[in-house]
């Protein structure tokens, strides 16, 4: 495995553990409700965008363009 050294890295394990704890706390604050969780993250994104401190990549259209195929005879 290319990044096997990261898996056994104790410092990295602590970071992953901390991130998981934070994610669980946020989920609990939202009642583990997916819709509320999405709304929470969208609100955070809006605040970060307004701050001007971070750059964001605009997402493509929600619906992909349909593939143009030739009709069979």
Short mmCIF file of C-alpha atoms in Angstrom, two decimals:
data_model
loop_
_atom_site.label_atom_id
_atom_site.label_comp_id
_atom_site.label_asym_id
_atom_site.label_seq_id
_atom_site.Cartn_x
_atom_site.Cartn_y
_atom_site.Cartn_z
CA UNK A 1 0.00 0.00 0.00
CA UNK A 2 1.38 3.38 -1.05
CA UNK A 3 0.47 5.25 2.16
CA UNK A 4 0.86 2.37 4.61
CA UNK A 5 3.16 4.46 6.79
CA UNK A 6 0.24 6.79 7.52
CA UNK A 7 -1.96 4.02 8.87
CA UNK A 8 0.45 3.14 11.67
CA UNK A 9 1.42 6.72 12.38
CA UNK A 10 0.28 7.45 15.94
CA UNK A 11 0.01 11.20 15.33
CA UNK A 12 -2.17 10.65 12.26
CA UNK A 13 -4.32 8.23 14.24
CA UNK A 14 -4.94 10.93 16.84
CA UNK A 15 -5.91 13.43 14.13
CA UNK A 16 -8.34 10.94 12.59
CA UNK A 17 -9.78 10.20 16.04
CA UNK A 18 -10.26 13.92 16.71
CA UNK A 19 -11.95 14.50 13.34
CA UNK A 20 -14.31 11.58 13.95
CA UNK A 21 -15.20 12.91 17.41
CA UNK A 22 -15.97 16.34 15.97
CA UNK A 23 -18.08 14.84 13.18
CA UNK A 24 -20.02 12.78 15.72
CA UNK A 25 -20.64 15.84 17.92
CA UNK A 26 -21.93 17.84 14.94
CA UNK A 27 -24.16 14.94 13.93
CA UNK A 28 -25.50 14.67 17.49
CA UNK A 29 -26.23 18.42 17.55
CA UNK A 30 -28.31 17.85 14.41
CA UNK A 31 -30.13 14.91 15.99
CA UNK A 32 -28.35 12.57 13.56
CA UNK A 33 -30.85 13.89 10.99
CA UNK A 34 -29.36 13.97 7.50
CA UNK A 35 -31.42 16.95 6.32
CA UNK A 36 -30.41 19.02 9.36
CA UNK A 37 -26.79 17.94 8.94
CA UNK A 38 -26.77 19.05 5.30
CA UNK A 39 -28.36 22.37 6.24
CA UNK A 40 -25.72 22.85 8.96
CA UNK A 41 -22.85 22.27 6.54
CA UNK A 42 -24.40 24.52 3.90
CA UNK A 43 -24.70 27.31 6.46
CA UNK A 44 -21.05 26.88 7.45
CA UNK A 45 -20.09 26.95 3.77
CA UNK A 46 -22.06 30.18 3.29
CA UNK A 47 -20.26 31.79 6.24
CA UNK A 48 -16.85 30.68 4.97
CA UNK A 49 -17.59 32.03 1.49
CA UNK A 50 -18.68 35.39 2.93
CA UNK A 51 -15.48 35.64 4.97
CA UNK A 52 -13.40 35.79 1.78
CA UNK A 53 -10.70 33.86 3.59
CA UNK A 54 -11.12 30.70 1.51
CA UNK A 55 -11.41 29.91 -2.18
CA UNK A 56 -14.13 27.57 -3.39
CA UNK A 57 -14.49 25.62 -6.58
CA UNK A 58 -17.93 26.09 -8.07
CA UNK A 59 -19.73 22.81 -8.49
CA UNK A 60 -21.01 21.84 -11.92
CA UNK A 61 -24.72 21.90 -12.70
CA UNK A 62 -26.74 19.66 -10.44
CA UNK A 63 -28.07 17.73 -13.40
CA UNK A 64 -25.51 16.50 -15.91
CA UNK A 65 -26.16 17.17 -19.56
CA UNK A 66 -27.78 14.16 -21.22
CA UNK A 67 -25.51 12.24 -23.54
CA UNK A 68 -26.20 12.96 -27.17
CA UNK A 69 -26.53 9.67 -28.98
CA UNK A 70 -27.58 8.97 -32.49
CA UNK A 71 -30.94 7.27 -32.85
CA UNK A 72 -30.79 3.75 -34.20
CA UNK A 73 -32.42 3.18 -37.58
#
